[in-house]
XYZ file of C-alpha atoms in Angstrom:
783
model
C -25.094 350.587 37.793
C -27.959 348.896 39.539
C -25.471 347.659 41.988
C -24.405 351.249 42.641
C -27.997 352.390 43.085
C -28.712 349.613 45.500
C -25.625 350.615 47.346
C -26.772 354.228 47.381
C -30.291 353.349 48.521
C -28.897 351.410 51.256
C -26.812 354.301 52.356
C -29.905 356.734 52.237
C -31.979 354.448 54.424
C -29.188 353.722 56.716
C -28.073 357.288 57.378
C -29.584 360.694 58.262
C -30.065 361.717 54.697
C -33.477 360.200 54.497
C -35.358 363.372 55.346
C -33.435 365.497 52.962
C -34.023 362.967 50.281
C -37.774 362.987 50.812
C -37.869 366.804 50.667
C -36.028 366.929 47.410
C -38.305 364.273 46.067
C -41.444 366.249 46.976
C -40.020 369.363 45.380
C -39.341 367.489 42.166
C -42.862 366.141 42.118
C -44.377 369.575 42.426
C -42.247 370.804 39.585
C -43.475 368.029 37.360
C -47.107 368.645 38.287
C -46.765 372.309 37.293
C -45.296 371.281 33.947
C -48.150 368.900 33.398
C -50.731 371.538 34.230
C -49.114 373.944 31.799
C -49.219 371.399 29.085
C -52.853 370.512 29.757
C -53.813 374.085 29.674
C -52.134 374.481 26.328
C -54.035 371.557 24.740
C -57.422 371.916 26.581
C -59.455 373.462 23.674
C -58.417 370.835 21.327
C -59.378 368.271 23.917
C -62.792 369.785 24.385
C -63.336 369.889 20.657
C -62.358 366.357 20.431
C -64.755 365.340 23.176
C -67.556 367.246 21.450
C -66.849 365.550 18.191
C -66.526 362.310 19.987
C -69.980 362.689 21.445
C -71.348 363.382 17.990
C -69.612 360.319 16.696
C -71.077 358.348 19.538
C -74.579 359.093 18.404
C -73.744 358.293 14.848
C -71.999 355.206 16.015
C -75.075 354.114 17.865
C -77.115 354.564 14.743
C -74.556 352.763 12.762
C -74.539 350.046 15.349
C -78.239 349.750 15.108
C -78.041 349.626 11.312
C -75.276 347.129 11.479
C -77.178 345.070 13.989
C -80.258 345.282 11.842
C -78.269 344.517 8.728
C -76.573 341.681 10.555
C -79.861 340.301 11.645
C -81.173 340.555 8.112
C -77.935 339.116 6.807
C -78.043 336.293 9.284
C -81.569 335.632 8.309
C -80.864 335.879 4.663
C -77.522 333.946 4.846
C -78.800 331.111 6.921
C -79.583 329.026 3.825
C -76.307 330.070 2.306
C -74.469 328.951 5.383
C -76.285 325.676 5.196
C -75.370 325.444 1.518
C -71.804 326.400 2.262
C -71.636 323.786 4.968
C -72.930 321.257 2.514
C -70.413 322.468 -0.063
C -67.687 322.164 2.505
C -68.686 318.593 3.202
C -68.831 317.870 -0.508
C -65.436 319.385 -1.058
C -64.082 317.300 1.827
C -65.636 314.179 0.418
C -64.334 315.057 -3.020
C -60.843 315.413 -1.655
C -61.239 312.139 0.190
C -62.546 310.411 -2.937
C -59.749 311.841 -5.020
C -57.184 310.704 -2.497
C -58.853 307.306 -2.340
C -58.850 307.015 -6.125
C -55.204 307.966 -6.198
C -54.408 305.364 -3.608
C -56.557 302.789 -5.385
C -54.783 303.603 -8.641
C -51.582 302.630 -6.891
C -53.092 299.534 -5.297
C -55.070 298.186 -8.257
C -51.981 297.220 -10.348
C -50.644 295.431 -7.308
C -53.908 293.583 -6.859
C -54.156 292.880 -10.563
C -50.590 291.573 -10.662
C -51.261 289.455 -7.605
C -54.452 288.138 -9.192
C -52.533 287.420 -12.395
C -49.881 285.668 -10.346
C -52.487 283.424 -8.749
C -54.069 282.661 -12.118
C -50.675 281.804 -13.626
C -49.826 279.533 -10.755
C -53.244 277.951 -10.937
C -52.738 277.227 -14.658
C -49.160 276.005 -13.972
C -47.548 278.774 -15.982
C -44.758 279.009 -13.482
C -42.123 280.886 -15.416
C -44.507 283.778 -16.322
C -45.691 283.646 -12.679
C -42.114 284.107 -11.534
C -41.720 287.096 -13.864
C -44.986 288.537 -12.504
C -43.718 287.993 -8.987
C -40.523 289.893 -9.776
C -42.474 292.868 -11.177
C -44.809 292.793 -8.192
C -41.973 292.739 -5.692
C -39.659 295.290 -7.230
C -42.001 297.677 -9.055
C -45.491 297.738 -7.531
C -45.260 296.750 -3.875
C -42.677 299.440 -2.934
C -45.216 302.150 -3.959
C -47.846 300.891 -1.501
C -45.673 299.281 1.092
C -47.406 301.101 4.023
C -50.660 299.208 3.495
C -51.307 296.198 5.628
C -52.371 293.938 2.742
C -49.068 294.742 1.020
C -47.204 293.531 4.032
C -49.149 290.263 3.811
C -48.180 290.004 0.137
C -44.534 290.715 0.917
C -44.577 288.023 3.576
C -46.085 285.549 1.049
C -43.519 286.220 -1.705
C -40.856 283.791 -0.366
C -43.536 281.143 0.081
C -44.755 281.700 -3.466
C -41.198 281.411 -4.787
C -40.729 278.124 -2.960
C -44.086 276.930 -4.243
C -43.108 277.803 -7.819
C -39.748 276.137 -7.283
C -41.314 272.974 -5.879
C -44.002 272.771 -8.547
C -41.502 273.330 -11.369
C -39.281 270.616 -9.894
C -42.311 268.342 -9.736
C -42.961 269.086 -13.415
C -39.333 268.302 -14.172
C -39.628 264.965 -12.363
C -42.757 264.190 -14.388
C -40.831 265.150 -17.515
C -37.925 262.872 -16.594
C -40.325 260.011 -15.965
C -42.088 260.712 -19.242
C -38.872 260.936 -21.212
C -37.739 257.627 -19.724
C -40.924 255.998 -20.974
C -40.735 257.673 -24.380
C -37.019 257.055 -25.055
C -37.913 253.871 -26.916
C -40.320 255.687 -29.240
C -37.970 258.642 -29.746
C -35.126 256.299 -30.645
C -37.350 254.329 -32.991
C -38.359 257.537 -34.768
C -34.753 258.734 -35.017
C -33.561 255.383 -36.393
C -36.397 255.270 -38.906
C -35.459 258.713 -40.154
C -31.800 257.676 -40.341
C -32.867 254.603 -42.337
C -34.943 256.747 -44.693
C -32.045 259.143 -45.131
C -29.652 256.300 -45.839
C -32.043 254.864 -48.414
C -32.338 258.327 -49.933
C -28.554 258.671 -50.029
C -28.296 255.301 -51.767
C -30.815 256.447 -54.366
C -28.899 259.688 -54.830
C -25.656 257.748 -55.255
C -27.327 255.553 -57.849
C -29.024 258.531 -59.568
C -26.830 261.599 -58.842
C -28.461 264.976 -59.085
C -26.944 268.456 -59.173
C -26.988 270.207 -55.819
C -27.946 267.122 -53.819
C -26.233 266.937 -50.440
C -26.060 264.518 -47.591
C -28.277 265.359 -44.681
C -26.321 267.405 -42.165
C -26.479 267.222 -38.412
C -28.603 270.358 -38.384
C -31.094 268.711 -40.696
C -31.331 265.896 -38.204
C -33.034 268.235 -35.772
C -36.178 268.054 -37.839
C -36.796 265.049 -35.621
C -37.856 267.626 -33.045
C -39.902 269.675 -35.510
C -38.383 272.897 -34.201
C -35.485 275.259 -34.711
C -32.962 275.845 -31.970
C -33.793 279.544 -31.843
C -37.486 278.933 -31.379
C -37.065 276.453 -28.548
C -34.446 278.288 -26.501
C -36.210 280.816 -24.254
C -33.441 283.393 -24.092
C -35.678 286.419 -23.768
C -39.085 287.365 -22.434
C -40.499 286.702 -25.854
C -38.776 283.313 -25.981
C -40.048 282.394 -22.567
C -43.537 283.065 -23.816
C -43.130 280.094 -26.107
C -43.321 278.015 -22.980
C -46.687 279.593 -22.149
C -49.484 277.384 -23.323
C -51.632 280.324 -24.459
C -48.809 281.858 -26.469
C -47.578 278.679 -28.115
C -48.373 278.269 -31.770
C -48.120 275.162 -33.879
C -46.715 276.456 -37.114
C -46.349 273.117 -38.791
C -46.825 269.505 -37.767
C -44.171 267.084 -38.883
C -43.940 263.688 -37.189
C -40.980 263.728 -34.845
C -39.855 263.456 -31.277
C -41.386 266.872 -30.471
C -44.803 265.295 -30.950
C -43.904 262.754 -28.290
C -42.108 264.921 -25.741
C -42.852 268.401 -24.389
C -39.520 269.938 -23.416
C -41.094 273.042 -21.884
C -40.871 271.707 -18.290
C -37.093 271.591 -18.652
C -36.893 275.097 -20.053
C -39.289 276.469 -17.474
C -37.555 274.793 -14.575
C -34.154 275.884 -15.867
C -35.180 279.513 -16.116
C -37.048 279.447 -12.832
C -34.003 278.116 -11.023
C -31.809 280.585 -12.901
C -33.983 283.479 -11.777
C -34.002 282.128 -8.230
C -30.204 281.899 -8.267
C -30.199 278.100 -7.975
C -29.202 277.203 -11.540
C -26.223 275.141 -10.412
C -28.459 273.118 -8.085
C -30.846 272.451 -10.963
C -28.043 271.479 -13.356
C -26.554 269.061 -10.834
C -29.954 267.502 -10.142
C -30.793 267.142 -13.837
C -27.448 265.580 -14.687
C -27.566 263.243 -11.697
C -31.049 261.996 -12.606
C -30.149 261.557 -16.255
C -27.032 259.584 -15.310
C -29.236 257.254 -13.274
C -31.603 256.889 -16.226
C -28.633 256.260 -18.526
C -27.510 253.363 -16.329
C -31.014 251.914 -16.433
C -31.219 252.334 -20.203
C -27.820 250.711 -20.688
C -28.780 247.655 -18.644
C -29.821 245.062 -21.255
C -32.605 242.558 -20.545
C -31.390 239.044 -19.794
C -33.180 237.527 -22.824
C -32.143 240.221 -25.286
C -30.215 237.721 -27.441
C -33.291 235.609 -28.140
C -34.993 237.925 -30.646
C -34.078 240.885 -32.813
C -36.833 242.923 -31.142
C -34.907 242.671 -27.874
C -31.857 244.279 -29.485
C -34.028 246.841 -31.310
C -35.730 247.988 -28.122
C -32.370 248.231 -26.379
C -30.932 250.368 -29.182
C -34.076 252.516 -29.413
C -33.824 253.407 -25.744
C -30.162 254.377 -26.053
C -30.746 256.431 -29.191
C -33.776 258.099 -27.593
C -31.741 258.998 -24.515
C -28.898 260.608 -26.437
C -31.120 262.314 -28.995
C -32.905 264.016 -26.090
C -29.618 264.983 -24.440
C -28.248 266.291 -27.730
C -31.415 268.334 -28.204
C -31.109 269.716 -24.659
C -27.453 270.550 -25.361
C -28.355 272.646 -28.397
C -31.520 274.266 -27.041
C -30.319 275.375 -23.615
C -27.389 277.392 -22.421
C -25.230 275.194 -20.281
C -27.766 272.830 -18.738
C -25.602 270.104 -20.237
C -22.269 270.615 -21.928
C -20.194 268.676 -24.417
C -17.940 267.241 -21.725
C -20.968 265.846 -19.879
C -22.400 264.367 -23.107
C -19.027 262.860 -24.033
C -18.685 261.317 -20.582
C -22.131 259.732 -20.835
C -21.408 258.529 -24.360
C -18.110 256.927 -23.340
C -19.906 255.084 -20.550
C -22.733 254.089 -22.881
C -20.325 252.952 -25.572
C -18.345 250.706 -23.245
C -21.459 249.189 -21.638
C -23.212 248.733 -24.993
C -20.216 247.022 -26.567
C -19.790 244.768 -23.524
C -23.500 243.849 -23.616
C -23.396 243.131 -27.352
C -20.299 240.972 -26.988
C -21.941 238.960 -24.239
C -25.378 238.533 -25.783
C -24.266 238.071 -29.382
C -22.038 235.193 -28.251
C -25.214 233.246 -27.395
C -26.599 233.667 -30.898
C -26.315 230.623 -33.157
C -28.561 231.779 -36.016
C -26.542 233.550 -38.748
C -29.669 235.332 -39.997
C -30.190 236.820 -36.544
C -26.515 237.814 -36.379
C -26.830 239.455 -39.812
C -29.971 241.316 -38.751
C -28.184 242.358 -35.568
C -25.282 243.688 -37.622
C -27.662 245.737 -39.784
C -29.324 247.043 -36.637
C -25.964 247.998 -35.096
C -24.969 249.799 -38.312
C -28.249 251.725 -38.271
C -27.731 252.433 -34.563
C -24.213 253.752 -35.256
C -25.270 255.785 -38.295
C -28.117 257.379 -36.341
C -25.878 258.471 -33.487
C -23.138 259.561 -35.877
C -25.597 262.042 -37.408
C -25.836 263.654 -33.970
C -22.068 263.946 -33.657
C -21.304 260.917 -31.503
C -18.116 258.973 -32.367
C -19.010 255.387 -33.321
C -15.707 253.934 -34.524
C -15.641 251.491 -31.612
C -19.008 250.100 -32.712
C -17.661 249.364 -36.175
C -14.548 247.789 -34.624
C -16.824 245.619 -32.499
C -18.737 244.650 -35.655
C -15.525 243.147 -36.956
C -15.515 240.908 -33.879
C -19.137 239.971 -34.518
C -18.117 239.271 -38.100
C -15.897 236.450 -36.833
C -18.799 235.100 -34.803
C -21.085 235.454 -37.825
C -18.566 233.464 -39.799
C -18.619 230.754 -37.127
C -22.426 230.571 -37.161
C -22.330 230.392 -40.955
C -19.828 227.571 -40.752
C -22.084 225.690 -38.347
C -25.087 226.245 -40.593
C -23.216 225.145 -43.693
C -21.866 222.143 -41.828
C -25.485 220.987 -41.530
C -26.150 221.865 -45.172
C -23.122 219.923 -46.372
C -24.021 217.017 -44.101
C -27.547 216.860 -45.567
C -26.204 217.088 -49.115
C -23.661 214.316 -48.544
C -26.131 212.116 -46.662
C -28.830 212.449 -49.321
C -26.500 211.872 -52.279
C -26.772 208.574 -54.132
C -23.061 208.640 -55.110
C -23.882 207.768 -58.672
C -23.061 209.744 -61.821
C -25.808 212.209 -62.748
C -27.858 210.839 -65.663
C -29.247 213.286 -68.248
C -31.763 212.425 -70.911
C -32.096 215.769 -72.724
C -30.207 218.873 -73.724
C -32.229 220.922 -71.256
C -31.158 218.751 -68.338
C -27.578 218.842 -69.537
C -27.536 222.650 -69.694
C -29.162 222.846 -66.278
C -26.356 220.834 -64.691
C -23.671 222.747 -66.601
C -25.321 225.986 -65.486
C -25.011 224.899 -61.857
C -21.432 223.699 -62.081
C -18.619 224.775 -64.423
C -17.929 221.610 -66.394
C -16.661 221.160 -69.903
C -16.037 217.832 -71.602
C -16.040 217.746 -75.401
C -16.209 213.964 -75.506
C -19.257 213.933 -73.199
C -20.957 216.634 -75.252
C -20.570 214.520 -78.387
C -22.164 211.469 -76.797
C -25.856 210.886 -77.554
C -28.553 211.042 -74.888
C -29.035 209.495 -72.413
C -25.608 209.991 -70.937
C -24.032 210.595 -67.529
C -21.837 213.180 -65.930
C -18.838 211.647 -64.180
C -19.752 213.266 -60.840
C -22.780 212.804 -58.606
C -25.341 215.400 -57.555
C -23.447 216.591 -54.505
C -20.851 218.307 -56.730
C -23.131 221.060 -58.169
C -24.973 221.297 -54.848
C -21.775 221.790 -52.849
C -20.434 224.234 -55.432
C -23.605 226.344 -55.291
C -23.657 226.249 -51.498
C -20.096 227.566 -51.446
C -21.282 230.465 -53.610
C -24.234 231.009 -51.278
C -21.799 231.107 -48.361
C -19.753 233.741 -50.175
C -22.921 235.794 -50.745
C -23.757 235.466 -47.050
C -20.276 236.731 -46.112
C -20.670 239.623 -48.528
C -23.964 240.640 -46.916
C -22.257 241.149 -43.585
C -19.567 243.380 -45.088
C -22.144 245.826 -46.472
C -22.306 249.260 -44.799
C -19.233 248.546 -42.649
C -17.226 251.224 -44.479
C -14.644 248.630 -45.518
C -12.457 248.855 -48.575
C -12.813 246.382 -51.424
C -9.545 244.772 -50.393
C -10.756 244.287 -46.820
C -14.043 242.798 -48.033
C -12.206 240.494 -50.416
C -9.818 239.388 -47.674
C -12.712 238.745 -45.286
C -14.618 236.656 -47.852
C -11.569 234.657 -48.831
C -10.585 233.887 -45.225
C -14.122 232.801 -44.372
C -14.343 230.707 -47.535
C -11.033 229.074 -46.655
C -12.433 228.127 -43.267
C -15.518 226.734 -44.991
C -13.383 224.622 -47.295
C -10.552 223.553 -44.998
C -12.624 222.974 -41.881
C -16.350 222.613 -42.493
C -16.462 220.931 -45.893
C -13.308 218.977 -45.155
C -14.798 217.615 -41.912
C -18.049 216.754 -43.673
C -16.176 214.843 -46.367
C -13.987 213.143 -43.792
C -17.051 212.065 -41.787
C -18.629 210.559 -44.895
C -15.413 208.833 -45.829
C -14.976 207.416 -42.320
C -18.525 206.093 -42.022
C -18.722 202.410 -41.222
C -21.243 201.607 -43.932
C -19.392 203.419 -46.704
C -18.846 201.251 -49.731
C -16.119 201.111 -52.318
C -18.456 202.478 -54.966
C -19.223 205.516 -52.823
C -15.548 206.045 -52.074
C -14.690 205.884 -55.754
C -17.414 208.424 -56.508
C -16.134 210.711 -53.716
C -12.675 210.683 -55.283
C -14.148 211.541 -58.672
C -16.315 214.281 -57.134
C -13.480 215.885 -55.183
C -11.357 215.874 -58.315
C -13.953 217.962 -60.150
C -14.507 220.220 -57.140
C -10.767 220.801 -56.987
C -10.817 221.929 -60.599
C -13.681 224.315 -59.837
C -11.635 226.295 -57.264
C -10.345 228.631 -59.965
C -13.955 229.489 -60.831
C -14.626 230.292 -57.176
C -11.607 232.614 -57.272
C -13.095 234.341 -60.300
C -16.488 234.519 -58.617
C -15.019 236.312 -55.571
C -13.047 238.616 -57.855
C -16.206 239.582 -59.735
C -18.138 240.565 -56.614
C -15.265 242.394 -54.861
C -13.405 243.804 -57.913
C -10.082 242.813 -56.322
C -7.808 240.812 -58.575
C -6.208 237.665 -57.140
C -2.796 239.029 -58.162
C -3.197 241.961 -55.760
C -0.587 242.116 -53.008
C -1.658 240.449 -49.743
C -4.685 238.854 -51.393
C -5.572 235.644 -49.566
C -5.617 232.543 -51.730
C -8.284 229.864 -51.574
C -7.162 226.598 -50.076
C -9.850 224.513 -51.747
C -7.284 222.565 -53.739
C -5.644 221.331 -50.567
C -9.009 220.515 -49.012
C -10.150 218.377 -51.897
C -6.760 216.738 -52.238
C -6.837 215.811 -48.558
C -10.366 214.451 -48.912
C -9.362 212.503 -51.974
C -6.323 211.079 -50.220
C -8.494 210.144 -47.242
C -10.943 208.440 -49.603
C -8.080 206.646 -51.277
C -6.771 205.477 -47.922
C -10.262 204.403 -47.007
C -10.513 202.459 -50.269
C -7.281 200.707 -49.435
C -8.525 200.016 -45.916
C -11.915 198.898 -47.195
C -10.359 196.582 -49.738
C -8.137 195.108 -47.051
C -11.153 194.620 -44.791
C -13.012 192.851 -47.596
C -9.970 190.682 -48.183
C -9.848 189.897 -44.472
C -13.534 188.943 -44.570
C -12.853 186.469 -47.377
C -9.792 185.133 -45.608
C -11.920 184.452 -42.555
C -13.718 181.916 -44.756
C -10.460 180.052 -45.393
C -10.693 176.534 -43.999
C -7.400 174.749 -44.699
C -6.817 171.186 -43.568
C -3.194 171.636 -42.581
C -2.791 167.925 -41.935
C -4.160 166.701 -45.252
C -2.132 164.303 -47.320
C -4.195 164.756 -50.499
C -2.753 166.834 -53.274
C -5.299 169.338 -54.520
C -5.868 170.241 -58.154
C -7.667 173.603 -57.881
C -7.597 176.746 -55.818
C -9.739 177.119 -52.708
C -13.291 178.331 -53.200
C -12.911 181.319 -50.841
C -9.893 182.524 -52.821
C -11.695 182.145 -56.145
C -14.531 184.269 -54.770
C -12.018 186.786 -53.442
C -10.323 187.124 -56.815
C -13.712 187.519 -58.530
C -14.578 190.291 -56.076
C -11.295 192.069 -56.751
C -11.782 191.840 -60.516
C -15.276 193.360 -60.319
C -14.084 196.049 -57.898
C -11.154 197.158 -60.021
C -13.441 197.253 -63.038
C -15.301 200.079 -61.255
C -12.014 201.959 -60.819
C -11.909 202.858 -64.508
C -12.990 206.484 -63.751
C -10.421 206.885 -61.023
C -7.074 208.553 -61.668
C -4.612 205.920 -62.876
C -2.298 206.132 -59.894
C -5.191 205.684 -57.473
C -6.398 202.510 -59.148
C -2.847 201.170 -59.397
C -2.102 201.972 -55.765
C -5.361 200.357 -54.682
C -4.597 197.228 -56.680
C -1.027 197.046 -55.401
C -2.201 197.647 -51.841
C -4.798 194.902 -52.140
C -2.281 192.410 -53.533
C 0.277 193.229 -50.847
C -2.299 192.923 -48.135
C -3.498 189.623 -49.595
C 0.050 188.314 -49.740
C 0.814 189.474 -46.213
C -2.433 187.975 -44.913
C -1.718 184.640 -46.628
C 1.747 184.642 -45.123
C 0.323 185.323 -41.665
C -2.263 182.606 -42.222
C 0.507 180.155 -43.006
C 2.671 181.193 -40.078
C 0.079 181.856 -37.396
C 0.714 180.185 -34.040
C -2.522 178.205 -34.075
C -1.214 176.185 -37.036
C 1.230 173.993 -35.129
C 1.701 171.313 -37.787
C 1.206 171.131 -41.493
C 1.888 168.678 -44.239
C 3.375 168.925 -47.646
C -0.093 168.315 -49.091
C -1.413 171.389 -47.279
C 1.486 173.402 -48.702
C 0.595 172.137 -52.161
C -2.997 173.378 -51.736
C -1.713 176.656 -50.395
C 0.578 176.903 -53.395
C -2.402 176.516 -55.744
C -4.096 179.450 -54.021
C -0.973 181.588 -54.363
C -0.751 180.674 -58.044
C -4.343 181.870 -58.434
C -3.317 185.191 -56.891
C -0.315 185.429 -59.210
C -2.541 184.691 -62.180
C -4.788 187.571 -61.096
C -1.752 189.845 -60.873
C -0.554 188.837 -64.346
C -4.019 189.465 -65.860
C -3.614 193.239 -65.375
C -6.793 194.065 -63.413
C -5.735 197.720 -63.522
C -3.888 199.108 -66.546
C -0.602 200.939 -66.142
C 1.610 198.377 -64.384
C 4.911 197.528 -66.004
C 5.429 193.829 -66.798
C 5.391 191.763 -63.600
C 5.322 194.655 -61.135
C 2.050 193.530 -59.556
C 3.317 189.942 -59.163
C 6.111 191.217 -56.946
C 3.509 191.588 -54.201
C 3.540 187.763 -53.907
C 7.278 187.239 -54.372
C 7.894 186.492 -50.681
C 5.246 183.765 -50.696
C 6.402 182.395 -54.028
C 10.025 181.985 -52.989
C 9.039 180.515 -49.617
C 6.698 177.951 -51.177
C 9.190 177.056 -53.926
C 11.854 176.487 -51.283
C 9.690 174.031 -49.343
C 7.980 172.300 -52.235
C 11.217 171.825 -54.162
C 13.080 171.194 -50.874
C 15.965 173.205 -52.259
C 17.721 173.857 -48.941
C 21.180 173.312 -50.276
C 20.798 176.203 -52.694
C 19.193 178.443 -50.054
C 21.880 177.755 -47.473
C 24.707 178.055 -49.961
C 23.542 181.320 -51.605
C 22.082 183.074 -48.528
C 23.261 186.643 -48.216
C 24.282 187.002 -51.890
C 22.596 189.764 -53.973
C 21.500 187.372 -56.699
C 20.318 184.659 -54.383
C 17.432 182.555 -55.766
C 15.581 182.736 -52.451
C 16.562 186.269 -51.561
C 13.122 187.165 -50.106
C 12.975 184.152 -47.743
C 13.790 185.096 -44.186
C 15.558 182.286 -42.279
C 13.346 182.923 -39.254
C 10.253 182.463 -41.420
C 11.738 179.357 -42.998
C 12.599 177.924 -39.588
C 9.106 178.612 -38.250
C 7.481 176.836 -41.159
C 9.983 174.000 -41.003
C 9.201 173.414 -37.323
C 5.526 172.972 -38.249
C 6.429 170.080 -40.614
C 8.088 167.942 -37.922
C 6.450 164.694 -36.732
C 3.637 164.909 -39.232
C 4.138 161.240 -40.219
C 2.635 160.017 -37.006
C -0.697 161.467 -37.873
C -0.481 160.852 -41.565
C -1.743 157.413 -42.576
C -0.522 157.995 -46.111
C 3.103 157.607 -45.035
C 2.510 154.873 -42.456
C 4.178 152.164 -44.611
C 7.243 154.300 -45.328
C 8.310 154.881 -41.821
C 12.010 154.482 -42.605
C 11.847 157.104 -45.313
C 9.915 159.347 -43.015
C 12.510 158.927 -40.304
C 15.200 159.888 -42.795
C 13.252 162.955 -43.766
C 12.814 163.983 -40.143
C 16.551 163.718 -39.670
C 17.003 165.927 -42.735
C 14.550 168.459 -41.327
C 16.407 168.480 -38.031
C 19.667 169.045 -39.867
C 18.247 171.906 -41.938
C 16.660 173.425 -38.832
C 20.000 173.272 -37.047
C 21.698 174.999 -39.962
C 18.968 177.649 -40.088
C 19.429 178.356 -36.378
C 23.145 178.748 -36.947
C 22.414 181.060 -39.880
C 20.025 183.127 -37.761
C 22.465 183.250 -34.885
C 25.341 184.376 -37.094
C 23.123 186.915 -38.837
C 21.969 188.516 -35.569
C 25.470 188.546 -34.126
């Protein structure tokens, strides 16, 4: 429309219509003015009235204005103080609002500041786990409410640093704890082993005096060593963690134990701190790694551990202390260590401990120390078994040490037996009263009715070493029994162990001691005889030793697989060795006498008595065999026969030795007298029990040889040689030829036959003939 108007206006101004338009416009204006005048005329009176009234109002308004102005002035004057008061009130209200807002803000900030102050105090007093809890509350509960304050931003920035500080300090405490526990492991182990010893003693008393309701101490009871229950030491809640706070800890009851020596709170605190910080695995790995290192140090024995029992005790105390602590940690924490970790450490400890004990115990030569070590190992095993550790390998290793203990006992008893045998007088024990008799019988099982009937003083057939050796064998058995105690062995196993060890004592140690005495250079026949008598009685006592072992082990000898004592064999062997030594000694004495023989092989005089050396020899043999009355018959007979055979053989060798190149018939005659003296000794029966001429047969070779030469009965010898009933059956042609060769050409040096040279020449021819025949006989015999 506006566009149309503008178009129209443009057309009015452009054309001739402009005048007409202006005329019409003027006419319209006049019409409107007339309408306005009419309207004004219609409302004029009302307008005048209104003006009149308005003038009236103006006056009143002026008055009112004056009143108002006056009132205002008065009001301003009067309200000036009020305004001042109101202004003051306004300021007060503003301040009040500011104070209220400040208080509200301070109420939000004060807990933050208080918590932060508490945090600093807790860290200052090293209560790190409560400090960490305070830090968590501060960070997640209080600081978010006032996070727009600048000091809060400083606190927020410090929180990671505080966490690291708590973490570092708690780790430092843990390191101090690990160092402390390493130093206190010895004391902890000592305490644990003492309590195990007390419990074992108590169990033994209970077994001896059983009571209703009595029970063996359980593994749980063993934790009294820490003087604390598992629930009270495991900080699983906020209340539990407070136990770790020094101010909140309470000592309910004091009982001596490892808890008095070690404060485990650093471990608990550090564990929970690392758990809260999300680094529990790091802490577990560090703890286990450090404890493994300490375990290796603990398991490394000192080089001189074998020298004293205290060395072993300290070694065991440290190991027990280490594992008691680890077992306590296992049961008072959740997963810091687990059973697999403990088992792994124990397997390592067991292998290293057993290897160390095998090495160091092998150096030990004192049976008492070995026995004490065994008791210590048993206590060590029993202590750890209470805490659930398998100790079967330790008891198996004790069986190995048992063999070593047996060897050390054998060495010790070798010295004991040697002293007994060296100090013995090898004379029958004399007794002059009934009391002395009973004392000896009480020491050695001996019964002899004939001896009991004899009046005092009288003598036992054996010497003092018999009861001494017998009692020492019993002491050895007691020593073996001591080692078997507490090894959890059956009666059969104990019996078998004792019997095997006793067999070694008898067959090796005692046998060697007896053999050494028997083989001594200065041993005499009297001592050898007494040794035979002593070993005979000891052999008889073996059955009493069997009964003795049966009484202490309650295992009958008839039980299957029961080892038998070999004492009988030992004493028989010793007796046989003594017998052989008697035979050898007698032969040596005979040889000593024969060394005194001084024959004049070229003599022509015929003697009328035996040689002096041989008379002395026979006298010695008579006195010696008189001592053999207490010997078994066969021993005395064998000794006598052996002596006669050796004498005969020695005389034969003396006659045939190469140094004797020539001899005369007179020398043979003297030699024959000596042989007759020997035969007379044999016929006299120096030892009873020989049948007829049995003992004389020892000299039969000499007798036939001498008869052949003295009677010069060569025709008979040569004719009957080789026949079973030959008169000179025991004469060897070689021996005869040797002796015959010595008799050649003796006439040249023999003045006695100087005037009978023809006869002598005839005899030499005869000798040559006989010698030729003997050579032919020898040649045909060998072919």
